[in-house]
mmCIF file of N, CA and C in Angstrom:
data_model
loop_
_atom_site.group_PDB
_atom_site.id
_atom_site.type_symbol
_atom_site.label_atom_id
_atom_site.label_comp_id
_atom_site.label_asym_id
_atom_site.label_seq_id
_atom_site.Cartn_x
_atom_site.Cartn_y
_atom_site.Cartn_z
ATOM 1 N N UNK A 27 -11.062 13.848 0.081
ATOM 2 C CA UNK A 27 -10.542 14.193 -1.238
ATOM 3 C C UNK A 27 -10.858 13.067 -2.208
ATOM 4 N N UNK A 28 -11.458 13.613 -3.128
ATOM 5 C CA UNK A 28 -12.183 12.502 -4.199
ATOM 6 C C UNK A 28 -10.119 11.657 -4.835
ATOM 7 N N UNK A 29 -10.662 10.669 -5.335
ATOM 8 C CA UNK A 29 -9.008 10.381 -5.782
ATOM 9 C C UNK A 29 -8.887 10.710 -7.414
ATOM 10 N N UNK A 30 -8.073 11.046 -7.884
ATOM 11 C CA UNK A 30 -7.663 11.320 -9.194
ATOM 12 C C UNK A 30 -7.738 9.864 -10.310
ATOM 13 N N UNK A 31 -7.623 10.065 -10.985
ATOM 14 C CA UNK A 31 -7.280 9.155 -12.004
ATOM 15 C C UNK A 31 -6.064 8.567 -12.395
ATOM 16 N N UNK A 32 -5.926 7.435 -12.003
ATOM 17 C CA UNK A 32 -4.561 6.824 -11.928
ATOM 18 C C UNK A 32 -3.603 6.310 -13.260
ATOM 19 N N UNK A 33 -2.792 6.637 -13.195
ATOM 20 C CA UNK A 33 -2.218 6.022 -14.614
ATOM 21 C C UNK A 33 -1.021 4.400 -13.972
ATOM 22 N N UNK A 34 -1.342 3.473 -14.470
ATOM 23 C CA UNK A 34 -0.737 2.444 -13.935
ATOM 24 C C UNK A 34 0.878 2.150 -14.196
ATOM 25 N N UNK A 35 1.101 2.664 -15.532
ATOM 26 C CA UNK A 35 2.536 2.410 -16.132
ATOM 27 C C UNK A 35 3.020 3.489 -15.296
ATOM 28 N N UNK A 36 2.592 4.727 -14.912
ATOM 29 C CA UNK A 36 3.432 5.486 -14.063
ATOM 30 C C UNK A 36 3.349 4.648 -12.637
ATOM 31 N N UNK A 37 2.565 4.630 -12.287
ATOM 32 C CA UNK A 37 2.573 3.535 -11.200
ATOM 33 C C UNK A 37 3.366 2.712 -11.094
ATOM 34 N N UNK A 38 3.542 2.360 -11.758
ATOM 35 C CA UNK A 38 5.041 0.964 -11.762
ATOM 36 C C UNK A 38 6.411 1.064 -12.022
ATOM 37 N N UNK A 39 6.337 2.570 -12.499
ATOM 38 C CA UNK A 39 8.199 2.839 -11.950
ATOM 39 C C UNK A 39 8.006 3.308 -10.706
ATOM 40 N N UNK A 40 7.061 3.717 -10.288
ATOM 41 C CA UNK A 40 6.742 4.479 -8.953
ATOM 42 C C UNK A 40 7.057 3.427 -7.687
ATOM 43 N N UNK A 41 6.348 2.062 -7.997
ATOM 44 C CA UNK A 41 6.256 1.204 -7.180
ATOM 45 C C UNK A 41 7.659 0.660 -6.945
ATOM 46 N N UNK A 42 8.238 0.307 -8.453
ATOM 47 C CA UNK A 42 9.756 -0.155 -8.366
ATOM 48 C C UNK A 42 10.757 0.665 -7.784
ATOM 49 N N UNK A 43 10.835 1.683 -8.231
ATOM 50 C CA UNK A 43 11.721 2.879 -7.287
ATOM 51 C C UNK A 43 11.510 3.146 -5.597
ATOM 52 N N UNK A 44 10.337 2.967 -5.133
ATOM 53 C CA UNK A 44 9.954 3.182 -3.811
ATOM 54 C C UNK A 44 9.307 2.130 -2.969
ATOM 55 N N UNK A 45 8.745 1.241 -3.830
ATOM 56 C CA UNK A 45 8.089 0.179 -2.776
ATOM 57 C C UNK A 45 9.087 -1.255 -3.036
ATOM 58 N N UNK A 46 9.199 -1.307 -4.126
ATOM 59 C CA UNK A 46 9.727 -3.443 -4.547
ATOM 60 C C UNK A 46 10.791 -3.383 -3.351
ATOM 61 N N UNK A 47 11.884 -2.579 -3.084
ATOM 62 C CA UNK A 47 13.022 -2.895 -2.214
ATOM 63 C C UNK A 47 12.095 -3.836 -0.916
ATOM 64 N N UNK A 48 10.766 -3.433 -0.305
ATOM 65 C CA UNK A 48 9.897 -3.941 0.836
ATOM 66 C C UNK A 48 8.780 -4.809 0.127
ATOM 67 N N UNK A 49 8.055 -4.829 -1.024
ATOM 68 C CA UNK A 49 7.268 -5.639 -1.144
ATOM 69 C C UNK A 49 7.472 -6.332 -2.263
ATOM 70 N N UNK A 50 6.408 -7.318 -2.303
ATOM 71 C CA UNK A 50 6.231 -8.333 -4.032
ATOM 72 C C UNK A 50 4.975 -8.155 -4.175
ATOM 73 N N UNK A 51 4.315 -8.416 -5.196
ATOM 74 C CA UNK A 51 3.120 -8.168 -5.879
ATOM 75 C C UNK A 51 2.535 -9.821 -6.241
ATOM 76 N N UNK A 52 3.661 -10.296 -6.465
ATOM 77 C CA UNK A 52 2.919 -11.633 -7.532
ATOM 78 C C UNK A 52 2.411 -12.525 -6.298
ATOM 79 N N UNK A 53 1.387 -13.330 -6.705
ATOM 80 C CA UNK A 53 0.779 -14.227 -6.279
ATOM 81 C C UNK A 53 1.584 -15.248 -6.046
ATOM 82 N N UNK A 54 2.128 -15.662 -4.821
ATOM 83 C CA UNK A 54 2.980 -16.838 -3.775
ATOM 84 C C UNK A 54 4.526 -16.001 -3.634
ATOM 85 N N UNK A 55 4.244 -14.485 -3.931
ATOM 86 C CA UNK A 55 5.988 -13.804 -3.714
ATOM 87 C C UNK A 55 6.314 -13.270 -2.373
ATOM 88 N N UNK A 56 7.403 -13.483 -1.973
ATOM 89 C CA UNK A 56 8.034 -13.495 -0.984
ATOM 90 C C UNK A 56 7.546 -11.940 0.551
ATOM 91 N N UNK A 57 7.241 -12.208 1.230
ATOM 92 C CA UNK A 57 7.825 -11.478 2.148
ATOM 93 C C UNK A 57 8.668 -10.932 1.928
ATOM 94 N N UNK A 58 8.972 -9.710 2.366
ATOM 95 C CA UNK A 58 10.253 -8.764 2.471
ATOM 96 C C UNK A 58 10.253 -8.189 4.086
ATOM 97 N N UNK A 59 11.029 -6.831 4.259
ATOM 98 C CA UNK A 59 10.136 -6.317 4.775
ATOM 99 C C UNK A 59 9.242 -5.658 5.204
ATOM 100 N N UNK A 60 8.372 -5.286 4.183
ATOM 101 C CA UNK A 60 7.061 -5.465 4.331
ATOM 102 C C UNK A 60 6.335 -6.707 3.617
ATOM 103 N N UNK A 61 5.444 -7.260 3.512
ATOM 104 C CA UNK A 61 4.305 -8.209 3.087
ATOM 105 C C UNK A 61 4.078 -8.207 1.577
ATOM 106 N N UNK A 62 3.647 -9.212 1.489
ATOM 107 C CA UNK A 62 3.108 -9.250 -0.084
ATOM 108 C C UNK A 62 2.188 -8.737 0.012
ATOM 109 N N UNK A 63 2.186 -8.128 -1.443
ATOM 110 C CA UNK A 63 0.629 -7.205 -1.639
ATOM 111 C C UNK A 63 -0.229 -8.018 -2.259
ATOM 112 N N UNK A 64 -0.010 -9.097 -3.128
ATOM 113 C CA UNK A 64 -0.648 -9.870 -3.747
ATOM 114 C C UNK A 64 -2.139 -10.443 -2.788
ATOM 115 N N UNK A 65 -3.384 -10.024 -3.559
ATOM 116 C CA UNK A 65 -5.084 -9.950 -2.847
ATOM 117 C C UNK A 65 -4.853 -9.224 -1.944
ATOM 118 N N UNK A 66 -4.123 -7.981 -2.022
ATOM 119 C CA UNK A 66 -4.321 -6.867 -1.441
ATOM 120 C C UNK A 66 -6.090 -5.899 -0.983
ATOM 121 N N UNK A 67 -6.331 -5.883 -2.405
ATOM 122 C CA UNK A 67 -7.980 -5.484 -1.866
ATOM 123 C C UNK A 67 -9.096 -6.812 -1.362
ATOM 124 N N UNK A 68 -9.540 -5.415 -0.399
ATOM 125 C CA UNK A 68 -10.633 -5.969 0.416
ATOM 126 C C UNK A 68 -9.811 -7.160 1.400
ATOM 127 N N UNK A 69 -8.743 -6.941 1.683
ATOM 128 C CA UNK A 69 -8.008 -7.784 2.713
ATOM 129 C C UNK A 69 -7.963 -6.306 3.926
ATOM 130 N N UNK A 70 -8.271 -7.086 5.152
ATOM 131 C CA UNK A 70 -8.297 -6.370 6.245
ATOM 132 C C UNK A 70 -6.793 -6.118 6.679
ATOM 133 N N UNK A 71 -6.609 -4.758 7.382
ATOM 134 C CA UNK A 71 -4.632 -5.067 7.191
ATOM 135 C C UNK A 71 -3.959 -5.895 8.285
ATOM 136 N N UNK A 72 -3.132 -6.176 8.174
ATOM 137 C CA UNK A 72 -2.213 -7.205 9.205
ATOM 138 C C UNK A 72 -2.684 -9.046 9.105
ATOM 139 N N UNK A 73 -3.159 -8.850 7.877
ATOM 140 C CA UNK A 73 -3.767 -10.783 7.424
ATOM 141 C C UNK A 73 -2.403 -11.039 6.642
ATOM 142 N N UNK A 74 -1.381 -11.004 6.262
ATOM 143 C CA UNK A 74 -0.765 -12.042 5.724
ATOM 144 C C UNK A 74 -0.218 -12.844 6.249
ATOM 145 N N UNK A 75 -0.191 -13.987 5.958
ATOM 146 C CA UNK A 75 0.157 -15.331 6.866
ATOM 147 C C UNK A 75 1.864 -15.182 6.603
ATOM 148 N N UNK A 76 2.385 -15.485 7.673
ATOM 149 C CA UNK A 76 4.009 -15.207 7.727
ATOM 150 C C UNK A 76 4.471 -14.082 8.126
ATOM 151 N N UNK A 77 3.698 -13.490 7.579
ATOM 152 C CA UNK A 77 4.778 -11.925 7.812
ATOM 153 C C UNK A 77 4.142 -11.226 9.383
ATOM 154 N N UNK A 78 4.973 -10.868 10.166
ATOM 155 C CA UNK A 78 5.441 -10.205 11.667
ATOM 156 C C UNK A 78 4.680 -8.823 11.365
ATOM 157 N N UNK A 79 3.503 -8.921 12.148
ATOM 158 C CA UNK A 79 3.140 -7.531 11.580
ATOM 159 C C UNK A 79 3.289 -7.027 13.506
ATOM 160 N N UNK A 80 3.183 -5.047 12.744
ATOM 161 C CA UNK A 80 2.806 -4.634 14.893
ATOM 162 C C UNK A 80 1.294 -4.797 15.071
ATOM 163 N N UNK A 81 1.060 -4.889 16.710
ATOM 164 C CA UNK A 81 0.019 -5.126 16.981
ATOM 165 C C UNK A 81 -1.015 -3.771 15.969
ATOM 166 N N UNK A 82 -0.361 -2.323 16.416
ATOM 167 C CA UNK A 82 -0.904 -1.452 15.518
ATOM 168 C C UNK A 82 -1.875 -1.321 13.753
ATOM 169 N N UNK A 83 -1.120 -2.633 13.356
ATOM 170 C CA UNK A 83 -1.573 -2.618 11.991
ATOM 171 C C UNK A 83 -2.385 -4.133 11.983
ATOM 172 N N UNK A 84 -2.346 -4.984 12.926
ATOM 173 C CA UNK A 84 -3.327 -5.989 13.182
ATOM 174 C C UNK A 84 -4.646 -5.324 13.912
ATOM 175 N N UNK A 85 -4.623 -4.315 14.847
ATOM 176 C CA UNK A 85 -5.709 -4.108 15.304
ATOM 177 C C UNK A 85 -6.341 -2.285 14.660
ATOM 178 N N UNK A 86 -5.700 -2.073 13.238
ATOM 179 C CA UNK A 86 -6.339 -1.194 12.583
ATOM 180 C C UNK A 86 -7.860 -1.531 12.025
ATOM 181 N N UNK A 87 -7.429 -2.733 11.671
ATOM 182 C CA UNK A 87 -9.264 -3.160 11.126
ATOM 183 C C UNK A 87 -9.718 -2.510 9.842
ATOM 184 N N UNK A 88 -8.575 -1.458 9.509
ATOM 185 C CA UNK A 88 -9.029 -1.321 7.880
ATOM 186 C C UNK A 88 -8.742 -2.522 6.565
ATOM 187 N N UNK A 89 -10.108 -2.087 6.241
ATOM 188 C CA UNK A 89 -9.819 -2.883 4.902
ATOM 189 C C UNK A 89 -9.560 -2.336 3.918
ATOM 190 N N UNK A 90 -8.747 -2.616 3.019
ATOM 191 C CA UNK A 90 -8.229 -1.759 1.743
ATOM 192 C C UNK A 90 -8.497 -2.282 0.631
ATOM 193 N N UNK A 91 -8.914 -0.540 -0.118
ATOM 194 C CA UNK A 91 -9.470 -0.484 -0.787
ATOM 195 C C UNK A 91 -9.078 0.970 -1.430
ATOM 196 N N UNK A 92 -9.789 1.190 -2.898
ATOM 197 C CA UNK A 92 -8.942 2.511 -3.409
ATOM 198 C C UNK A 92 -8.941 4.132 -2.106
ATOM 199 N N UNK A 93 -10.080 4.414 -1.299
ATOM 200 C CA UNK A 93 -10.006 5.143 -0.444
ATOM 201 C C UNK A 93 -9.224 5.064 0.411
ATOM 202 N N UNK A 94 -9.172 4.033 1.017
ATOM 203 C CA UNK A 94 -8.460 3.925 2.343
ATOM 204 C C UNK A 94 -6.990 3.303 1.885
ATOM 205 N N UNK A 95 -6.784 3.132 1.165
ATOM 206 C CA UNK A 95 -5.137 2.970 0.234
ATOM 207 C C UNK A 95 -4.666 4.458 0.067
ATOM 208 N N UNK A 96 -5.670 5.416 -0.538
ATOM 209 C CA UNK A 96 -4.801 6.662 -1.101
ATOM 210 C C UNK A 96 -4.781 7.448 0.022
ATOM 211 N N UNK A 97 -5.386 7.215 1.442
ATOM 212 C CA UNK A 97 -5.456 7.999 2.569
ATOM 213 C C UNK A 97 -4.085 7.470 3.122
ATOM 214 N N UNK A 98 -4.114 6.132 3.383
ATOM 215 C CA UNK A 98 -3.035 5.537 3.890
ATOM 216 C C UNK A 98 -1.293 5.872 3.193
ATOM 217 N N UNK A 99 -1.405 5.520 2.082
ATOM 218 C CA UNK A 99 -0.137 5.791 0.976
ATOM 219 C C UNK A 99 0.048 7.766 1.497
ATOM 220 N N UNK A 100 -0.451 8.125 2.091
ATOM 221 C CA UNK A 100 0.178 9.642 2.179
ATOM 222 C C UNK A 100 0.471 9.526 3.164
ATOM 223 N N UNK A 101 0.404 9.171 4.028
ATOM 224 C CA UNK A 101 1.646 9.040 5.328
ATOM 225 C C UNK A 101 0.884 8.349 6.049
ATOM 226 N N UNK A 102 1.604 7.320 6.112
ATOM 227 C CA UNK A 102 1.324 5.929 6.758
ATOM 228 C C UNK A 102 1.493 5.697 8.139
ATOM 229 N N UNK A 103 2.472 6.745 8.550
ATOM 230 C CA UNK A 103 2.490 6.704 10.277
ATOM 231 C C UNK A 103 1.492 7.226 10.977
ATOM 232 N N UNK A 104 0.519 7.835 10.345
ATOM 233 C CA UNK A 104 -0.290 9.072 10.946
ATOM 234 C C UNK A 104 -1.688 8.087 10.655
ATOM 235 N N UNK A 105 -1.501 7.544 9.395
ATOM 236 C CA UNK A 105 -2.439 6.781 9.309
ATOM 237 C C UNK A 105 -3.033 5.531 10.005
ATOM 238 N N UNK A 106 -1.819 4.984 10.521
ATOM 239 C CA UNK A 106 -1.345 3.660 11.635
ATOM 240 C C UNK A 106 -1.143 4.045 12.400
ATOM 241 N N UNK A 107 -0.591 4.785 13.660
ATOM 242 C CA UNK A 107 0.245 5.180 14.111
ATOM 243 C C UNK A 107 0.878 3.538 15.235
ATOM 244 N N UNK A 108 2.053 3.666 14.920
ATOM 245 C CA UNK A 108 2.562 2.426 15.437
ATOM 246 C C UNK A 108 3.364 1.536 14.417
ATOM 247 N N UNK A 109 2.575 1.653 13.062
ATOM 248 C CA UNK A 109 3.240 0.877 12.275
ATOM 249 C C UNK A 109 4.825 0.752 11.908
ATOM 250 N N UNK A 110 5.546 -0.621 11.684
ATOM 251 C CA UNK A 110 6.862 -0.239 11.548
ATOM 252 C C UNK A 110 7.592 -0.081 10.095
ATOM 253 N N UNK A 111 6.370 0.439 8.723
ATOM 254 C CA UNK A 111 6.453 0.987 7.819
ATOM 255 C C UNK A 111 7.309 2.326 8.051
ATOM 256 N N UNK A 112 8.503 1.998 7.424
ATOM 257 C CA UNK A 112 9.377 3.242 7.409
ATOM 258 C C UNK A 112 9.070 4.470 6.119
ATOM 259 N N UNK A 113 8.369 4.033 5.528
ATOM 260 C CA UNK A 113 8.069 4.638 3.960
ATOM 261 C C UNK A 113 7.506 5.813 4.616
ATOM 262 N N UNK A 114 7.580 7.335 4.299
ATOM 263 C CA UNK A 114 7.025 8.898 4.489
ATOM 264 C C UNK A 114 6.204 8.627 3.946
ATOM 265 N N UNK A 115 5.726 8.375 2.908
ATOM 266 C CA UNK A 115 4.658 8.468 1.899
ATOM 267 C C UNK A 115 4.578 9.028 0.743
ATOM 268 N N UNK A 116 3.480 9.403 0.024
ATOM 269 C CA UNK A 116 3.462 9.338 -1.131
ATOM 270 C C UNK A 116 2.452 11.037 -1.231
ATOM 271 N N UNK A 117 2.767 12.306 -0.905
ATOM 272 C CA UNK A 117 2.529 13.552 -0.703
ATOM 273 C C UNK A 117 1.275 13.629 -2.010
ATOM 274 N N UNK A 118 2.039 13.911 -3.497
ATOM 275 C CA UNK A 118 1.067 14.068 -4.584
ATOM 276 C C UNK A 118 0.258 13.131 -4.788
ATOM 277 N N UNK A 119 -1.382 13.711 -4.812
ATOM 278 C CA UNK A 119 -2.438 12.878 -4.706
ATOM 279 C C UNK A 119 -2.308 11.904 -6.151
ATOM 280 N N UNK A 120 -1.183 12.721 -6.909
ATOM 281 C CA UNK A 120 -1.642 11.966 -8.415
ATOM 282 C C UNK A 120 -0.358 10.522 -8.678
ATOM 283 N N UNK A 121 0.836 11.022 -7.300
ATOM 284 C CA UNK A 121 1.212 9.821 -7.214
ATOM 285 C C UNK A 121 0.864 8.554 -6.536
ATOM 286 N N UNK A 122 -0.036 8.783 -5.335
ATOM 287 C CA UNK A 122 -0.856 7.790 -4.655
ATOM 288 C C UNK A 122 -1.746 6.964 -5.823
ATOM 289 N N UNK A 123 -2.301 8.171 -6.935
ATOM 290 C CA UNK A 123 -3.631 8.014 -7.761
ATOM 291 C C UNK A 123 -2.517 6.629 -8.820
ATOM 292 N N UNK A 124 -1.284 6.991 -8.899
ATOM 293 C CA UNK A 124 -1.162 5.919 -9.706
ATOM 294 C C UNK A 124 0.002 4.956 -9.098
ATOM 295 N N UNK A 125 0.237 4.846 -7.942
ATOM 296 C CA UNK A 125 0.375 3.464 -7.619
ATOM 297 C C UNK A 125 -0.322 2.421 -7.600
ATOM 298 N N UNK A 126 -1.628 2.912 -6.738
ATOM 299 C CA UNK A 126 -2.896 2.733 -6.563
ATOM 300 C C UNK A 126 -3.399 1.610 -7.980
ATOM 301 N N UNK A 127 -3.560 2.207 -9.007
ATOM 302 C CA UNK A 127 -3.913 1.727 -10.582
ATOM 303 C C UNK A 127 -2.863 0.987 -10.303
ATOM 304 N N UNK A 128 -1.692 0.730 -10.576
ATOM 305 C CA UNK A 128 -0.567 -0.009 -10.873
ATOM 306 C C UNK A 128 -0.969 -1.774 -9.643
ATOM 307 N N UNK A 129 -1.276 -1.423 -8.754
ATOM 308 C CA UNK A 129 -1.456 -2.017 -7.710
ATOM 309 C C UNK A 129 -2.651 -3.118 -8.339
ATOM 310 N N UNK A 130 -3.615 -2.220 -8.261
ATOM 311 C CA UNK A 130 -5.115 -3.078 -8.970
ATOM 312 C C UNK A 130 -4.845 -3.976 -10.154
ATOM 313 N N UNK A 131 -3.884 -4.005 -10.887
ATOM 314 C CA UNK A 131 -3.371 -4.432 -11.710
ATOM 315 C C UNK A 131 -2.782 -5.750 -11.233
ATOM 316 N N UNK A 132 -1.569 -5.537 -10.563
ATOM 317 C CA UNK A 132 -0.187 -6.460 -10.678
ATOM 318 C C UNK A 132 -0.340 -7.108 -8.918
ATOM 319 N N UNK A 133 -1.778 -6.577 -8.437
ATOM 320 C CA UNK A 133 -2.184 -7.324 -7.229
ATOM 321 C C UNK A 133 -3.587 -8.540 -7.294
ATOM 322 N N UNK A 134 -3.949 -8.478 -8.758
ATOM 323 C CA UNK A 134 -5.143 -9.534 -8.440
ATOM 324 C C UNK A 134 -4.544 -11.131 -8.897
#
């Protein structure tokens, strides 16, 4: 599925309502639990230094990126399977499409 066009400001109540409780974005922000997203792209998954990842998401070997983010963000267990990401996911392609933007943003 080609990905939609992301709108970022929707993205970012999106992110705050469903992701901030588990992650940070800014560059040197905290662990939760889940990982900082901060140099999120083109990072292979299970690299952040500190954070307890499962073997599952260390030996996925994806690297992320807008494809394999909007595949992943729709259900993440199916996508990992193993991972201890409790998040269902993100169903509408046009809400993946703008976390995604929001992300590219408030992750470099």
């Amino acid at each position: 599925m080609s990905i939609p066009a992301g709108d970022a400001t929707k993205g970012a109540k999106l992110f705050k309502t469903r992701c901030a409780q588990c992650h940070t974005v800014e560059a040197g922000g905290a662990n939760k639990v889940g990982p900082n997203l901060h140099g999120l792209w083109n990072r292979q998954s299970g690299q952040v230094a500190g954070f307890s990842y499962t073997d599952a998401n260390k030996n996925k070997g994806v690297v992320w990126e807008e494809q394999t983010l909007f595949d992943y963000l729709e259900n993440p267990k199916k996508y990992i399977p193993g991972t201890k990401m409790a998040f269902a996911g993100f169903k509408k392609p046009g809400d993946r499409a703008d976390v995604i933007a929001y992300l590219k943003e408030a992750t470099q």
